[in-house]
Amino acid sequence: MKKILPTLYLFFGTFFFSQNVSFETILNDKISIRAIELHDNKVWYSGTDSKFGFVDLKNPENKKQIRLSEKKLQFRTLAQDKNSFYAINIESPAQFFRIDKKTLTHQIIFKDTLKTAFYDALHFVNADLAYAFSDSDERNNLRLAVFNSKGRNSWFVIENGIKLNKGEAAFAASNSNIVSNSNYLWIATGGKSSRILRLSFKNEKFEIFNTPFTQGESSQGIYSIDFANEKFGIAVGGDYTKQEANLNNIATTNDGGETWQIQASGKNAGYTTCVKIKPNSNGKEIISVGDQHISYSSDFGKTWKKISDEKGFYVCKWIDKNTVVLAGKDKISLMKLKF
């Protein structure tokens, strides 16, 4: 009986959550999507085969898709300011595209021709400041491109003096290994080393913090981070070659990323590509998405429940307190939560 009870609790817990989650697919297409933005009641996306477009949240028949290039580029980044969207293809030469929100006309505004350029994430801190993070150069220097409208009013690669460890890189899994607030920018790395790089906007200096995350192989490490405020943050990931592995693949911080505590090791659904804290929950409620599952935490990431076995999602965003939009392999869907 002692062995049966835990199994029953797990079954009924999963059953309860599955009965309180529903899905509506609002876009089907032959595309892999790893970056989305919300604007004007629409989900905007970039993906494979140079595809960029939107689908209306309330009327999915209202949709449009364009190709940003005649070449079959892969886009895993997307960000926005007031008037435009921005996307970068992942391989060299890395081309920075700007797409007008009203007309969808687009142009290349910057190119990084470095042979090792591979941009993993693109993030706007505010209307005047944005960062894009690439894999390192051949000398293991951190490669960071910056847009500053109050400075050069253009994109440029900055000299930052940061050396990454050999084999330390990042994962272009969901455009979510960069996050910021008004005081800090956080960047998560993975591979041979999985660390947190924190940039202070006050003095423009980086600090680097080690993590207890699973690391050491090129497929391991942090894939996604999110912060509720200046102190509390969460990191998720694992090993994409061993998606069922669930040891040391979730961690939280309560001091702004300086120290990290492993959570739910051996007690979660495995490899995860994207994590998002529910707005206005102060970090208490969190959704995470992996290729093989969708999971939920209601206690600051300490424990997790797999709420769906839906597969093929890579990225997610909260729309409101009861709705999450998810995108991935060949689809964009809305998930309604009833708990």
XYZ file of C-alpha atoms in Angstrom:
339
model
C 0.000 0.000 0.000
C 2.838 2.414 0.795
C 4.163 2.003 -2.741
C 0.718 2.372 -4.301
C -0.303 5.608 -2.547
C 2.373 7.879 -4.065
C 1.470 6.544 -7.504
C -2.204 7.266 -6.881
C -1.435 10.809 -5.709
C 0.638 11.389 -8.837
C -2.105 9.980 -11.072
C -4.926 11.984 -9.527
C -2.785 15.122 -9.402
C -1.991 14.851 -13.106
C -5.611 13.934 -13.872
C -6.879 16.986 -11.971
C -4.602 19.361 -13.839
C -5.338 17.794 -17.224
C -9.049 18.383 -16.631
C -8.389 22.053 -15.933
C -6.275 22.855 -18.990
C -7.634 23.329 -22.501
C -5.992 24.137 -25.828
C -6.992 25.999 -28.959
C -4.631 25.926 -31.921
C -4.774 29.264 -33.718
C -2.065 28.697 -36.341
C -0.888 25.642 -38.256
C 2.047 25.915 -40.635
C 5.199 24.095 -41.624
C 7.503 26.138 -39.396
C 9.568 25.941 -36.239
C 8.895 28.920 -33.946
C 11.152 29.791 -31.034
C 10.405 33.496 -30.583
C 7.095 35.324 -30.133
C 5.903 38.804 -29.171
C 2.476 40.181 -28.244
C 1.226 43.399 -29.827
C -2.158 44.805 -30.882
C -4.013 41.690 -29.658
C -1.930 39.539 -31.975
C 0.806 36.954 -31.580
C 3.797 37.862 -33.734
C 6.374 35.223 -34.581
C 9.595 34.576 -36.446
C 10.780 31.159 -37.479
C 12.339 28.888 -40.055
C 12.333 29.426 -43.814
C 12.643 33.216 -43.240
C 9.017 33.354 -42.081
C 7.606 36.241 -40.037
C 3.979 36.978 -39.313
C 1.068 37.322 -36.943
C -2.186 35.660 -35.962
C -5.012 37.473 -34.211
C -5.760 36.216 -30.707
C -9.515 36.754 -31.007
C -9.963 36.038 -34.698
C -7.398 33.478 -35.914
C -8.629 33.921 -39.479
C -7.009 37.345 -39.330
C -3.401 36.431 -39.995
C -0.550 37.340 -42.298
C 2.859 35.917 -43.076
C 5.797 37.284 -45.049
C 9.322 36.112 -45.798
C 12.130 38.352 -44.617
C 14.588 36.890 -47.120
C 14.605 34.824 -50.294
C 17.137 32.619 -48.527
C 15.949 29.980 -46.081
C 17.136 31.743 -42.954
C 16.366 30.544 -39.454
C 15.088 33.106 -36.956
C 15.057 32.316 -33.240
C 14.915 35.887 -31.984
C 12.221 38.547 -31.950
C 11.811 41.812 -30.040
C 9.966 45.079 -30.435
C 9.914 48.781 -29.706
C 7.061 51.228 -30.277
C 7.191 51.236 -34.071
C 9.086 48.141 -35.165
C 9.912 44.491 -34.664
C 13.480 43.199 -34.807
C 14.769 39.742 -35.710
C 18.208 38.200 -36.269
C 18.986 35.038 -38.196
C 21.056 32.519 -36.244
C 23.992 31.841 -38.557
C 26.791 33.976 -39.951
C 26.465 36.490 -41.417
C 23.987 37.516 -38.730
C 21.577 40.020 -40.253
C 19.574 42.329 -38.025
C 16.154 42.953 -39.580
C 13.792 45.791 -38.678
C 10.126 45.305 -39.614
C 7.695 48.210 -39.581
C 4.650 47.363 -37.448
C 2.160 49.113 -39.725
C 3.380 48.229 -43.200
C 5.500 45.110 -42.507
C 8.167 46.542 -44.777
C 11.562 45.351 -43.636
C 15.219 46.157 -44.020
C 18.589 44.936 -42.805
C 19.999 47.556 -40.423
C 23.140 45.773 -39.198
C 25.301 42.763 -40.081
C 27.672 40.786 -37.895
C 30.003 38.999 -40.291
C 32.080 37.235 -37.644
C 32.464 33.594 -38.661
C 31.271 32.326 -35.263
C 28.318 34.721 -34.962
C 25.243 32.836 -33.755
C 22.689 35.029 -31.999
C 20.797 33.244 -29.248
C 18.561 35.995 -27.899
C 17.416 39.570 -28.540
C 15.927 41.768 -25.820
C 14.728 45.354 -25.442
C 15.321 46.816 -21.979
C 13.272 49.876 -22.917
C 12.507 51.927 -26.021
C 16.046 53.274 -26.142
C 18.176 50.269 -25.221
C 18.434 46.708 -26.529
C 20.891 43.815 -26.358
C 21.536 40.801 -28.557
C 23.671 37.917 -27.325
C 25.778 35.715 -29.622
C 27.988 32.711 -29.065
C 31.562 33.788 -28.329
C 34.242 34.558 -30.860
C 37.228 32.286 -31.544
C 39.034 33.664 -28.476
C 36.043 32.955 -26.196
C 35.166 36.632 -25.793
C 31.557 37.392 -24.895
C 29.895 38.794 -28.012
C 27.197 41.311 -27.264
C 25.519 43.685 -29.722
C 23.830 46.801 -28.370
C 21.314 49.295 -29.672
C 21.282 52.636 -27.878
C 19.133 55.372 -29.386
C 20.581 57.893 -26.947
C 24.093 57.081 -28.154
C 24.917 55.997 -31.683
C 21.276 55.350 -32.575
C 22.363 52.125 -34.246
C 23.448 48.550 -33.498
C 27.100 47.900 -32.699
C 29.161 45.143 -31.058
C 30.655 46.296 -27.759
C 33.992 45.470 -26.230
C 33.126 44.175 -22.767
C 36.256 42.392 -21.535
C 34.327 39.246 -20.571
C 35.964 35.896 -21.304
C 33.760 32.837 -21.434
C 35.098 29.433 -20.479
C 36.037 27.006 -23.202
C 32.854 25.357 -24.445
C 30.609 27.897 -22.703
C 27.929 29.213 -25.022
C 24.151 29.598 -24.968
C 21.020 28.065 -26.433
C 18.804 29.693 -29.052
C 15.892 27.703 -27.676
C 13.234 30.317 -26.914
C 14.756 33.808 -27.031
C 14.651 33.811 -23.235
C 18.183 33.568 -21.895
C 18.243 37.371 -21.494
C 15.981 39.290 -19.117
C 16.153 42.708 -17.470
C 14.610 45.159 -15.063
C 15.369 48.835 -14.505
C 18.672 48.084 -12.751
C 20.101 44.889 -14.243
C 20.447 42.777 -17.348
C 20.856 39.026 -16.771
C 22.310 36.605 -19.335
C 22.377 32.819 -18.862
C 25.018 30.603 -20.455
C 25.236 26.850 -20.911
C 27.355 24.040 -22.275
C 30.666 23.245 -20.608
C 29.855 26.004 -18.081
C 26.441 27.299 -17.086
C 26.676 30.691 -15.437
C 24.819 33.958 -14.926
C 26.241 37.212 -16.268
C 24.721 40.283 -14.616
C 25.184 43.754 -16.052
C 24.521 46.728 -13.789
C 23.061 49.696 -15.656
C 24.368 51.920 -12.887
C 28.073 51.378 -13.569
C 27.941 49.434 -16.882
C 29.951 46.586 -15.327
C 29.434 42.833 -15.507
C 29.502 40.390 -12.617
C 29.666 36.630 -13.253
C 28.127 34.034 -10.962
C 28.543 30.264 -11.002
C 25.488 28.024 -10.732
C 24.938 24.444 -9.502
C 23.047 23.707 -12.720
C 23.728 20.557 -14.726
C 26.633 21.399 -17.055
C 29.819 20.023 -18.576
C 28.472 18.841 -21.937
C 27.621 21.001 -24.938
C 23.945 20.033 -24.658
C 23.584 20.846 -20.951
C 22.893 23.948 -18.933
C 20.447 26.811 -18.510
C 18.128 27.359 -21.461
C 15.784 30.014 -20.091
C 15.563 32.521 -17.234
C 12.983 34.913 -15.844
C 12.920 37.387 -12.978
C 9.922 38.614 -11.002
C 11.819 41.523 -9.484
C 15.359 42.563 -8.626
C 15.816 39.605 -6.270
C 13.773 36.564 -7.268
C 14.549 34.701 -10.470
C 14.272 31.237 -11.942
C 16.378 29.253 -14.411
C 15.373 26.080 -16.281
C 16.983 23.793 -18.823
C 18.678 20.414 -18.717
C 20.053 18.306 -21.557
C 18.288 18.291 -24.923
C 19.878 14.945 -25.816
C 18.380 13.364 -22.665
C 15.021 15.020 -22.335
C 13.792 12.781 -19.551
C 16.780 13.682 -17.348
C 15.560 15.858 -14.478
C 18.508 16.303 -12.121
C 19.758 19.813 -11.340
C 17.764 21.378 -14.181
C 15.708 23.926 -12.220
C 17.119 26.583 -9.900
C 15.965 29.771 -8.204
C 17.699 32.816 -6.766
C 16.637 35.234 -4.051
C 19.563 37.617 -4.312
C 19.432 38.817 -7.891
C 21.354 35.917 -9.415
C 24.394 35.866 -7.143
C 23.551 32.457 -5.655
C 21.245 29.733 -6.944
C 19.395 26.908 -5.215
C 18.478 23.721 -7.063
C 14.754 22.941 -6.909
C 12.760 19.756 -7.559
C 15.801 17.779 -8.703
C 14.583 14.339 -9.758
C 10.983 15.493 -9.245
C 10.116 17.361 -12.441
C 9.167 16.528 -16.022
C 12.654 16.985 -17.463
C 14.276 19.177 -20.099
C 12.692 22.612 -20.433
C 13.217 25.340 -23.043
C 11.219 28.288 -21.711
C 10.059 29.574 -18.324
C 7.732 32.503 -17.615
C 6.641 33.927 -14.285
C 2.966 34.842 -14.101
C 2.593 38.639 -14.053
C 1.729 40.142 -10.672
C 2.448 36.861 -8.851
C 5.858 38.023 -7.532
C 7.297 34.722 -8.722
C 4.854 32.428 -6.946
C 3.203 31.098 -10.107
C 5.322 29.901 -13.019
C 4.790 28.097 -16.324
C 7.544 26.091 -18.009
C 7.516 24.477 -21.447
C 9.595 21.646 -22.820
C 9.512 19.624 -26.006
C 7.635 16.876 -24.166
C 5.600 18.635 -21.478
C 4.074 21.758 -19.944
C 4.578 22.207 -16.199
C 3.321 24.555 -13.510
C 4.558 25.692 -10.107
C 2.517 27.539 -7.491
C 5.229 27.793 -4.820
C 8.064 29.846 -6.345
C 9.457 26.922 -8.326
C 10.009 24.600 -5.380
C 7.632 21.912 -6.645
C 6.202 21.257 -10.112
C 3.167 19.566 -11.634
C 3.083 18.406 -15.217
C -0.205 19.857 -16.431
C -0.059 18.644 -20.017
C 1.637 16.054 -22.214
C 1.277 18.312 -25.265
C 4.481 18.029 -27.257
C 6.404 20.267 -29.622
C 6.181 23.619 -27.838
C 9.381 25.622 -27.350
C 8.303 29.077 -26.195
C 5.483 30.604 -24.146
C 4.130 33.924 -22.867
C 1.371 34.842 -20.427
C -1.462 36.787 -22.070
C -3.476 37.200 -18.879
C -3.817 35.399 -15.550
C -5.676 32.486 -17.141
C -4.206 32.300 -20.640
C -0.806 31.356 -22.033
C 0.215 31.426 -25.683
C 2.596 28.682 -26.809
C 4.493 28.172 -30.040
C 6.817 25.556 -31.451
C 6.807 22.898 -34.124
C 4.249 23.777 -36.797
C 1.781 25.554 -34.509
C 0.750 28.366 -32.179
C -1.801 27.519 -29.494
C -3.643 29.147 -26.627
C -3.756 27.333 -23.291
C -6.588 28.171 -20.903
C -6.027 27.486 -17.196
C -9.026 26.857 -14.942
C -7.269 26.687 -11.589
